[in-house]
PDB file of C-alpha atoms and ligand atoms in Angstrom:
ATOM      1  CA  UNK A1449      12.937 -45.604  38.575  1.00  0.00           C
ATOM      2  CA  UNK A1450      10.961 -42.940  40.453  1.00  0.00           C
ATOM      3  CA  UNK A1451       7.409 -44.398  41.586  1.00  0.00           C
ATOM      4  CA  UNK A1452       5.087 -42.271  44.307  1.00  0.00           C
ATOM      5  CA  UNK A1453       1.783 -43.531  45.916  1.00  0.00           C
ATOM      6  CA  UNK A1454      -0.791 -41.388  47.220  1.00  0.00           C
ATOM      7  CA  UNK A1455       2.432 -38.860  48.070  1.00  0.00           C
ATOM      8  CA  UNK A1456       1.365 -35.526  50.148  1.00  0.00           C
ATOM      9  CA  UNK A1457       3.789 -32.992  51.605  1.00  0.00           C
ATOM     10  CA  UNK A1458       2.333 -30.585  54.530  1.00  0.00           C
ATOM     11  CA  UNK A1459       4.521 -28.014  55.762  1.00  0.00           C
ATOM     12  CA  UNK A1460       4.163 -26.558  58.792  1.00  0.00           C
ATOM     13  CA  UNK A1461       1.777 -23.472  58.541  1.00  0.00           C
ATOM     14  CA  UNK A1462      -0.876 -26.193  56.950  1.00  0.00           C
ATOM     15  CA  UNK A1463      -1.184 -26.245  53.262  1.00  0.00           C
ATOM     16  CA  UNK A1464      -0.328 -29.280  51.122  1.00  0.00           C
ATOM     17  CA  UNK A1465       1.953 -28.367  49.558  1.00  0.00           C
ATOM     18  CA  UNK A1466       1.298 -31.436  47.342  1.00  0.00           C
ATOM     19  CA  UNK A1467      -1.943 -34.157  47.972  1.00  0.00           C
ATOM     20  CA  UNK A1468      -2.264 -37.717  47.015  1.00  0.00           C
ATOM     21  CA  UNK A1469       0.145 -37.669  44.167  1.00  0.00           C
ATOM     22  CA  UNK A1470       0.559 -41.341  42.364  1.00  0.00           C
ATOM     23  CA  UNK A1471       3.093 -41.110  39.986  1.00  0.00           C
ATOM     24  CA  UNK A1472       5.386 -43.829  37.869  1.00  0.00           C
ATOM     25  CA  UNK A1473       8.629 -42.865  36.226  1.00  0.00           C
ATOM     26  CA  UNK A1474      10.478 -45.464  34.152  1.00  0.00           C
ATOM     27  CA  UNK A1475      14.237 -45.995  33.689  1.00  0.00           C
ATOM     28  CA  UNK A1476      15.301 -43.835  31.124  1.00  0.00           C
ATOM     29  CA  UNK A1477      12.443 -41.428  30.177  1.00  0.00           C
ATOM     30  CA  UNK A1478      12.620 -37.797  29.907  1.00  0.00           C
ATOM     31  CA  UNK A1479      10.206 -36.367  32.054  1.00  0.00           C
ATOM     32  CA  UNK A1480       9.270 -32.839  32.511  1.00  0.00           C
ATOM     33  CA  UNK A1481       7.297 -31.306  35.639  1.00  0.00           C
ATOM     34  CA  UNK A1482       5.264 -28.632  34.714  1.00  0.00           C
ATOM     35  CA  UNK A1483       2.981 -25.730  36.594  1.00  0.00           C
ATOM     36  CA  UNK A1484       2.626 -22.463  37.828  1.00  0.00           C
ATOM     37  CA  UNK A1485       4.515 -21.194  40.956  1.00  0.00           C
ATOM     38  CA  UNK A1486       3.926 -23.015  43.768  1.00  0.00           C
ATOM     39  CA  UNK A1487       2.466 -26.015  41.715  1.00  0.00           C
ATOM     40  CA  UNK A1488       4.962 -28.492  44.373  1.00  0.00           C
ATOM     41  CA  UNK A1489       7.640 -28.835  41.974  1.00  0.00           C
ATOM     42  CA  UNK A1490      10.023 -28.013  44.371  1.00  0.00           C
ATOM     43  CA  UNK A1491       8.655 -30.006  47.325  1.00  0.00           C
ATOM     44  CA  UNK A1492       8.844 -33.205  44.608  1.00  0.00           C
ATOM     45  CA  UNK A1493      12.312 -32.724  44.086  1.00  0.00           C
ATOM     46  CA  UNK A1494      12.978 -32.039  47.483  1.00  0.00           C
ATOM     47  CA  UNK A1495      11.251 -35.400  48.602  1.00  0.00           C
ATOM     48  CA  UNK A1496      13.566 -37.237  45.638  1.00  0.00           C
ATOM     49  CA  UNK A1497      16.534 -35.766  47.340  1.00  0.00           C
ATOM     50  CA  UNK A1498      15.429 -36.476  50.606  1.00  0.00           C
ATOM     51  CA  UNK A1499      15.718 -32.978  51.874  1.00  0.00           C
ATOM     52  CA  UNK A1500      12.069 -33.541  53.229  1.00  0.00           C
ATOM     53  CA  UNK A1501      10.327 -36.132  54.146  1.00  0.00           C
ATOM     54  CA  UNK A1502       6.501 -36.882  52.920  1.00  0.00           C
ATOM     55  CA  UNK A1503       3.683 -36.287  54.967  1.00  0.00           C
ATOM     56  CA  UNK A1504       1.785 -39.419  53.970  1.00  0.00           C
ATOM     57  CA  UNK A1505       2.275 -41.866  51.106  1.00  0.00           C
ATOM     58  CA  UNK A1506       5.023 -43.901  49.504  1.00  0.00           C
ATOM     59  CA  UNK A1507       7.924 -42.996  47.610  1.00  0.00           C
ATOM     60  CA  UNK A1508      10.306 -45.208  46.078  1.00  0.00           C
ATOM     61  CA  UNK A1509      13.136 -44.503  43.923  1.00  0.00           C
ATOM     62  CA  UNK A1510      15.253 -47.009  41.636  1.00  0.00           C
ATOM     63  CA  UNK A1511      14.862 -49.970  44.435  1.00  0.00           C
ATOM     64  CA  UNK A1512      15.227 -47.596  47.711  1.00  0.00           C
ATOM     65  CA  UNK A1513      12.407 -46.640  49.996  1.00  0.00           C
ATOM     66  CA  UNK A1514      12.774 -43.403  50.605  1.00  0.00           C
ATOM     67  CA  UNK A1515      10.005 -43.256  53.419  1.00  0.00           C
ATOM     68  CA  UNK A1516      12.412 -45.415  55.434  1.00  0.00           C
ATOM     69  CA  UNK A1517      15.689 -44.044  54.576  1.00  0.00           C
ATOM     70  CA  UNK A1518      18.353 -43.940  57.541  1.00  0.00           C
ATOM     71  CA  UNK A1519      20.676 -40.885  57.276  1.00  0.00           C
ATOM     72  CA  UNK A1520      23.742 -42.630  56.617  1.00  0.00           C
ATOM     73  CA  UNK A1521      21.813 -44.587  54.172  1.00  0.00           C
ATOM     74  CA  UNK A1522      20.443 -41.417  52.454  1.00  0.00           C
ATOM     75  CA  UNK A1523      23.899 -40.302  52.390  1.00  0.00           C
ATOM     76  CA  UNK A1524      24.166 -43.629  50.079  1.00  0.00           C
ATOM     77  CA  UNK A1525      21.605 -42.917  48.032  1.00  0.00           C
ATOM     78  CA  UNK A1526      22.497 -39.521  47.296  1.00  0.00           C
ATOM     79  CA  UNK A1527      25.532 -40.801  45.555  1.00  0.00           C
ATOM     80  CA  UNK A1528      23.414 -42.321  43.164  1.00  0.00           C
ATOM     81  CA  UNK A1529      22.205 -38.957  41.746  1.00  0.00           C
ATOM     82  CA  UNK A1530      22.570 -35.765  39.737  1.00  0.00           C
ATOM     83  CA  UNK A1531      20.965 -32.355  40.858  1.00  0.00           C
ATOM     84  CA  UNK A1532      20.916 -29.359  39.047  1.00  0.00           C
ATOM     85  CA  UNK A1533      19.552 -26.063  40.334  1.00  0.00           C
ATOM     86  CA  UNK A1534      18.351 -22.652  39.085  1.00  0.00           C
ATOM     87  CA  UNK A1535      21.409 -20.325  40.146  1.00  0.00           C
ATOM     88  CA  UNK A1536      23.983 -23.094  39.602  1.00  0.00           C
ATOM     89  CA  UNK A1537      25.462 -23.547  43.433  1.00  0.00           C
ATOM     90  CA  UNK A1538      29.190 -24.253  42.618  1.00  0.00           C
ATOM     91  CA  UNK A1539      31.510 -23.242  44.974  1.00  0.00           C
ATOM     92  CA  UNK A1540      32.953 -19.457  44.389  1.00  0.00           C
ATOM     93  CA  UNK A1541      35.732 -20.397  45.982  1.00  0.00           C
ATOM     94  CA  UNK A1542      36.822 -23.472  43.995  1.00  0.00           C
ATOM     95  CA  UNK A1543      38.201 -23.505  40.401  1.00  0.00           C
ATOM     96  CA  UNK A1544      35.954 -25.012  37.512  1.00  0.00           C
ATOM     97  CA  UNK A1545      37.761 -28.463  37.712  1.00  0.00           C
ATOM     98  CA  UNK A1546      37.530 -28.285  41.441  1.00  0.00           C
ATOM     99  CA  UNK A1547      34.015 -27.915  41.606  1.00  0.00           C
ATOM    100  CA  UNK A1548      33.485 -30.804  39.406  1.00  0.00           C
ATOM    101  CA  UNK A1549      36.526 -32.751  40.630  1.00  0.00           C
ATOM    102  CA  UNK A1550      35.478 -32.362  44.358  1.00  0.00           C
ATOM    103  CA  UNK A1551      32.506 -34.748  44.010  1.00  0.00           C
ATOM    104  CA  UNK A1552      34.793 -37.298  43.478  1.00  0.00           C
ATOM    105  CA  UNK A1553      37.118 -36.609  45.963  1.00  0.00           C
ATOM    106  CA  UNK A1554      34.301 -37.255  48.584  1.00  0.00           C
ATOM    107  CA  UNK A1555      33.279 -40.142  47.047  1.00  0.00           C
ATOM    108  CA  UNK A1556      37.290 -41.200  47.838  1.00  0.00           C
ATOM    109  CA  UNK A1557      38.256 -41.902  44.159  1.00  0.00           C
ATOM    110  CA  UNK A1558      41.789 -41.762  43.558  1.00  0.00           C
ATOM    111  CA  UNK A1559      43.008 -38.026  42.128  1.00  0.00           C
ATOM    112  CA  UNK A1560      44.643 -39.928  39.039  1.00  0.00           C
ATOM    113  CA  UNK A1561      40.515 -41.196  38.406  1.00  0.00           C
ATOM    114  CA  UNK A1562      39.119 -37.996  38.945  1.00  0.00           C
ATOM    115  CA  UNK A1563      41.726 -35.631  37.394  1.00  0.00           C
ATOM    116  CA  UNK A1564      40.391 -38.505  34.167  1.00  0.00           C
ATOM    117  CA  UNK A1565      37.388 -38.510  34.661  1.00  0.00           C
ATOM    118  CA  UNK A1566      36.155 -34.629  35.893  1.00  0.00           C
ATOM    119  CA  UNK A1567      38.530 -33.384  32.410  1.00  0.00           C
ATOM    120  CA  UNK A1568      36.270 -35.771  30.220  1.00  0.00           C
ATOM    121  CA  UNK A1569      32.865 -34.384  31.196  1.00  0.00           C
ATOM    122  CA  UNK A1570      34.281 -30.623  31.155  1.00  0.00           C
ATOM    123  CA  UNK A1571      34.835 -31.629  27.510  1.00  0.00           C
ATOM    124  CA  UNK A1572      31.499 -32.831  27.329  1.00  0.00           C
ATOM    125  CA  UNK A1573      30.196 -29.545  28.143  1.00  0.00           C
ATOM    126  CA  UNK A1574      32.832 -28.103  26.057  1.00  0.00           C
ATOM    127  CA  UNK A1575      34.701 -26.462  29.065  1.00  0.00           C
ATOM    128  CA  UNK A1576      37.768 -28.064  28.829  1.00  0.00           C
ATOM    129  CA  UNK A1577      39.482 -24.466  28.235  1.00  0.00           C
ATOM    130  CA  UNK A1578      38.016 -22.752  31.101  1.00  0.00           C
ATOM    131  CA  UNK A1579      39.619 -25.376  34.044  1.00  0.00           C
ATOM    132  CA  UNK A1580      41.242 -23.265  36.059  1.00  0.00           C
ATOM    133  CA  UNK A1581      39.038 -20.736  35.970  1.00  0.00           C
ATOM    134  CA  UNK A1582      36.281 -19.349  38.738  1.00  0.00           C
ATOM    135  CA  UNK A1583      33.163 -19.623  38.747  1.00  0.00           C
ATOM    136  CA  UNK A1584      32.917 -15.468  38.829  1.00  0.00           C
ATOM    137  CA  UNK A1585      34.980 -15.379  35.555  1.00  0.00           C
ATOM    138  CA  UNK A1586      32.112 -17.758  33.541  1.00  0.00           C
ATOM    139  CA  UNK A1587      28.625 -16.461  32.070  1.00  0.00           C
ATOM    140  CA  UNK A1588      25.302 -17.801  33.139  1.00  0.00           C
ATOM    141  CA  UNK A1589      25.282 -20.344  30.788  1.00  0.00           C
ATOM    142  CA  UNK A1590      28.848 -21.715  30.981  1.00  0.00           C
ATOM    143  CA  UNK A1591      28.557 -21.884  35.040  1.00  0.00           C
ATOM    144  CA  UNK A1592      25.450 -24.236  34.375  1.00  0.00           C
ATOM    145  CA  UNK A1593      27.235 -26.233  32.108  1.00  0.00           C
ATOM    146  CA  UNK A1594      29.891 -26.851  35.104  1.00  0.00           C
ATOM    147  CA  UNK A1595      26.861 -27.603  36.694  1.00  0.00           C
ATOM    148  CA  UNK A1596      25.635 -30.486  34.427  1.00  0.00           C
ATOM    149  CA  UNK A1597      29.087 -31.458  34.500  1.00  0.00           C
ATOM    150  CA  UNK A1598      29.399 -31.832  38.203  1.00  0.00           C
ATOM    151  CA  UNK A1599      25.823 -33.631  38.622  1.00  0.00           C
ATOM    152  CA  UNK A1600      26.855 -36.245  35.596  1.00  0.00           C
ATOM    153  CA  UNK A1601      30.896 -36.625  36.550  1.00  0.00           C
ATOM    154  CA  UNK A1602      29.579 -39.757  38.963  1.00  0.00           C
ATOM    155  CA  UNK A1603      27.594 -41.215  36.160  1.00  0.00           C
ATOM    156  CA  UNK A1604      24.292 -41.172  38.262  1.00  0.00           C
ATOM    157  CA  UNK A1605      21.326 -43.328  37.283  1.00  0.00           C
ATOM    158  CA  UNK A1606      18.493 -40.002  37.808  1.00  0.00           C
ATOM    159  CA  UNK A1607      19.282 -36.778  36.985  1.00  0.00           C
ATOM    160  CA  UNK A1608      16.971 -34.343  39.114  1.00  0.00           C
ATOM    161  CA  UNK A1609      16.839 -30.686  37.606  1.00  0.00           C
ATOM    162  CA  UNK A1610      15.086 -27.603  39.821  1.00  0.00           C
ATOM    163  CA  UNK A1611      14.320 -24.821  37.065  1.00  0.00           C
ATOM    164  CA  UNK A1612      17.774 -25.241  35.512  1.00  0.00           C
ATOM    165  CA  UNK A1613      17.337 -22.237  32.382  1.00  0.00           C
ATOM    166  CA  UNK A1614      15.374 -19.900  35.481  1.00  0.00           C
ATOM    167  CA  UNK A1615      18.267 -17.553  35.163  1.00  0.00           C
ATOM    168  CA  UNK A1616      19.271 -18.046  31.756  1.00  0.00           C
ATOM    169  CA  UNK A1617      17.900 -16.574  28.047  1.00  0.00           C
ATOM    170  CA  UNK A1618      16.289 -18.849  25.584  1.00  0.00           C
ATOM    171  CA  UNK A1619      19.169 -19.405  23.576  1.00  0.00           C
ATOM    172  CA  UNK A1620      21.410 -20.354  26.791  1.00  0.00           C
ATOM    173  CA  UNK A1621      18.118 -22.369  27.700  1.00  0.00           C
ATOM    174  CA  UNK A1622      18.318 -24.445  25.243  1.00  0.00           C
ATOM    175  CA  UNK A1623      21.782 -25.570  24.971  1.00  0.00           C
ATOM    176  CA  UNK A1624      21.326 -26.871  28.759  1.00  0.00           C
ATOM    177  CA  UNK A1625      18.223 -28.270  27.445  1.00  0.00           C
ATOM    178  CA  UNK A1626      20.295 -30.321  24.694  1.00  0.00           C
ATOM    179  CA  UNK A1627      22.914 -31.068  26.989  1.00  0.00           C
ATOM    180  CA  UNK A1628      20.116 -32.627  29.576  1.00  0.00           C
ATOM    181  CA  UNK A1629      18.609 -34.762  26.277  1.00  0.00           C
ATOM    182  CA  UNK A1630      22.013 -36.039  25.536  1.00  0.00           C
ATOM    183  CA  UNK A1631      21.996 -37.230  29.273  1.00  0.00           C
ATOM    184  CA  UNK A1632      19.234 -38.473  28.572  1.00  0.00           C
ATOM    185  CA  UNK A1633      20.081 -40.240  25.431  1.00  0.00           C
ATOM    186  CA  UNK A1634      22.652 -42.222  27.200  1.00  0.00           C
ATOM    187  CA  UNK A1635      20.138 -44.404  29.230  1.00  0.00           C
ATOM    188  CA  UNK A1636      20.172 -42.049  32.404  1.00  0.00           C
ATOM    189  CA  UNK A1637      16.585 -41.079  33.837  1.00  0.00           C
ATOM    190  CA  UNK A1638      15.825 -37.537  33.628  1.00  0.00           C
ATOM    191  CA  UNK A1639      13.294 -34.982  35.609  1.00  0.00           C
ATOM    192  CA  UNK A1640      12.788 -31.137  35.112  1.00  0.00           C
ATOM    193  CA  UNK A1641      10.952 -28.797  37.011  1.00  0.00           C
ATOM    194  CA  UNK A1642      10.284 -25.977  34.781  1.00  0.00           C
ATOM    195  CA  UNK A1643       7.763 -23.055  34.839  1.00  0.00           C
ATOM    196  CA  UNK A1644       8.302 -22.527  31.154  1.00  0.00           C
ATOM    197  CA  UNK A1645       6.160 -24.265  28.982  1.00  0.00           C
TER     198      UNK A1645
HETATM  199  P1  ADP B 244       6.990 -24.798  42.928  1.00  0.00           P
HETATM  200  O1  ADP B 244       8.355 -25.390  42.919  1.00  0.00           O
HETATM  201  O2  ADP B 244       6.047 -25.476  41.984  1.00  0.00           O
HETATM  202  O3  ADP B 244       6.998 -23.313  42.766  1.00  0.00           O
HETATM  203  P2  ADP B 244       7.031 -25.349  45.779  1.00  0.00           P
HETATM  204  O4  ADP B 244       7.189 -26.808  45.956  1.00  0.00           O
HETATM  205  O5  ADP B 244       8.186 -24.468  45.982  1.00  0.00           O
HETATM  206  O6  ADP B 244       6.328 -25.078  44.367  1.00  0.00           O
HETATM  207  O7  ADP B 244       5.892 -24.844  46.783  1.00  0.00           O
HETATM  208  C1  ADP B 244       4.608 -25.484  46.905  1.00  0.00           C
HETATM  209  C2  ADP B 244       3.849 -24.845  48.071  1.00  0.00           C
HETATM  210  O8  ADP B 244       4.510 -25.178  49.295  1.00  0.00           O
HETATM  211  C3  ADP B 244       3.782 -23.337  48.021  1.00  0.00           C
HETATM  212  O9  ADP B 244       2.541 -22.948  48.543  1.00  0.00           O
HETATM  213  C4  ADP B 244       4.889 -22.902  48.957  1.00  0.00           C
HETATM  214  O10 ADP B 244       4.613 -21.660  49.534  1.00  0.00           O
HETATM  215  C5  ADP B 244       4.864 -24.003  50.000  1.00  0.00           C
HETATM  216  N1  ADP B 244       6.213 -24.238  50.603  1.00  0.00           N
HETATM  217  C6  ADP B 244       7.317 -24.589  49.917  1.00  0.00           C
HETATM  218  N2  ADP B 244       8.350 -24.769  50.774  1.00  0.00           N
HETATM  219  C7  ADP B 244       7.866 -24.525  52.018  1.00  0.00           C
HETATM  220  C8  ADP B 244       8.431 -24.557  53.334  1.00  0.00           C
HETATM  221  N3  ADP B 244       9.707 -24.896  53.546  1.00  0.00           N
HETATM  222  N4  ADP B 244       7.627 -24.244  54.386  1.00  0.00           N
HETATM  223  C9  ADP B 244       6.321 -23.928  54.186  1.00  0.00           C
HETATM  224  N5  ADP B 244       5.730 -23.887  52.978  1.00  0.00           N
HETATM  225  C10 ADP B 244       6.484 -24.181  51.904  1.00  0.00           C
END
């Protein structure tokens, strides 16, 4: 799924941020990245999302060479993913189903599919209840669940996960943490950045 050769980021002001990182990820494994702050977590996910581009080495994920991506082509790709981040990012502005439903809406799904479809992975997360609600009326914990829901409501093949219990207590932590090996459990490839051991 996720395979890196000899992969180094180097921001501008000159340190590498990561060096001559080889790395194979298969389809379907669980796979946690792990180190202090400023290990290059990040800057890995980053390069999986294409937000940055590597400084030297290869990086291809499921098939796609991300070295030689295209924008419109990374817009493609993107599709083909989940991403989960530490303080959630869902749209204040947008209702629980909205935020979830509004991935599909961009992929052009028909509102009939999505109205389906966003409703069955709310249940999932065991949100069902809380649709029309806004993101300022959930906890922590139940605006990351939205979260997981949003990343998964397109059925991506890799889940990609930035510090997703940062802001949330161990208990919280670990329901997103069972929620993410469920994901798993269902045949879709899973990475987490995580400071905490
Ligand atoms: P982690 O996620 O493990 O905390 P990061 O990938 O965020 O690590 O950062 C790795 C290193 O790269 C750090 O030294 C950080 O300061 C540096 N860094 C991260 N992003 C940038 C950036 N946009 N510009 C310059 N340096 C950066």
């Amino acid at each position: 799924m996720i395979e890196t050769q000899h992969l180094s980021k180097l921001y501008s002001r000159g340190l590498y941020a990561l060096q001559d990182l080889s790395l194979t990820v298969e389809k379907g494994e669980f796979v946690f990245l792990t180190g202090p702050s400023g290990a290059g977590k990040s800057t890995l996910l980053r390069l999986l999302l294409v937000q940055e581009r590597p400084t030297e080495g290869e990086l291809f994920v499921n098939g796609h060479d991300l070295t030689r991506l295209s924008r419109s082509d990374v817009q493609e790709y993107r599709r083909g993913l989940g991403f989960i981040f530490q303080d959630f990012k869902l749209i204040p502005t947008r209702t629980v189903f909205e935020n979830v439903a509004f991935v599909l809406e961009v992929l052009g799904v028909p509102p009939g599919q999505q109205r389906r479809r966003a409703f069955q992975v709310l249940k999932w997360v065991g949100l069902q209840h809380r649709i029309n609600a806004y993101p300022r009326d959930l906890s922590g914990g139940e605006q990351q669940r939205i979260a997981i829901a949003r990343a998964l409501v397109n059925d991506p093949a890799l889940v990609l996960a930035d510090e997703p219990t940062g802001n949330l207590d161990p208990d919280l932590s670990l329901e997103i943490m069972n929620l993410l090996r469920e994901v798993n459990a269902g045949g879709t490839t899973v990475v987490v950045a995580t400071h905490d051991r």
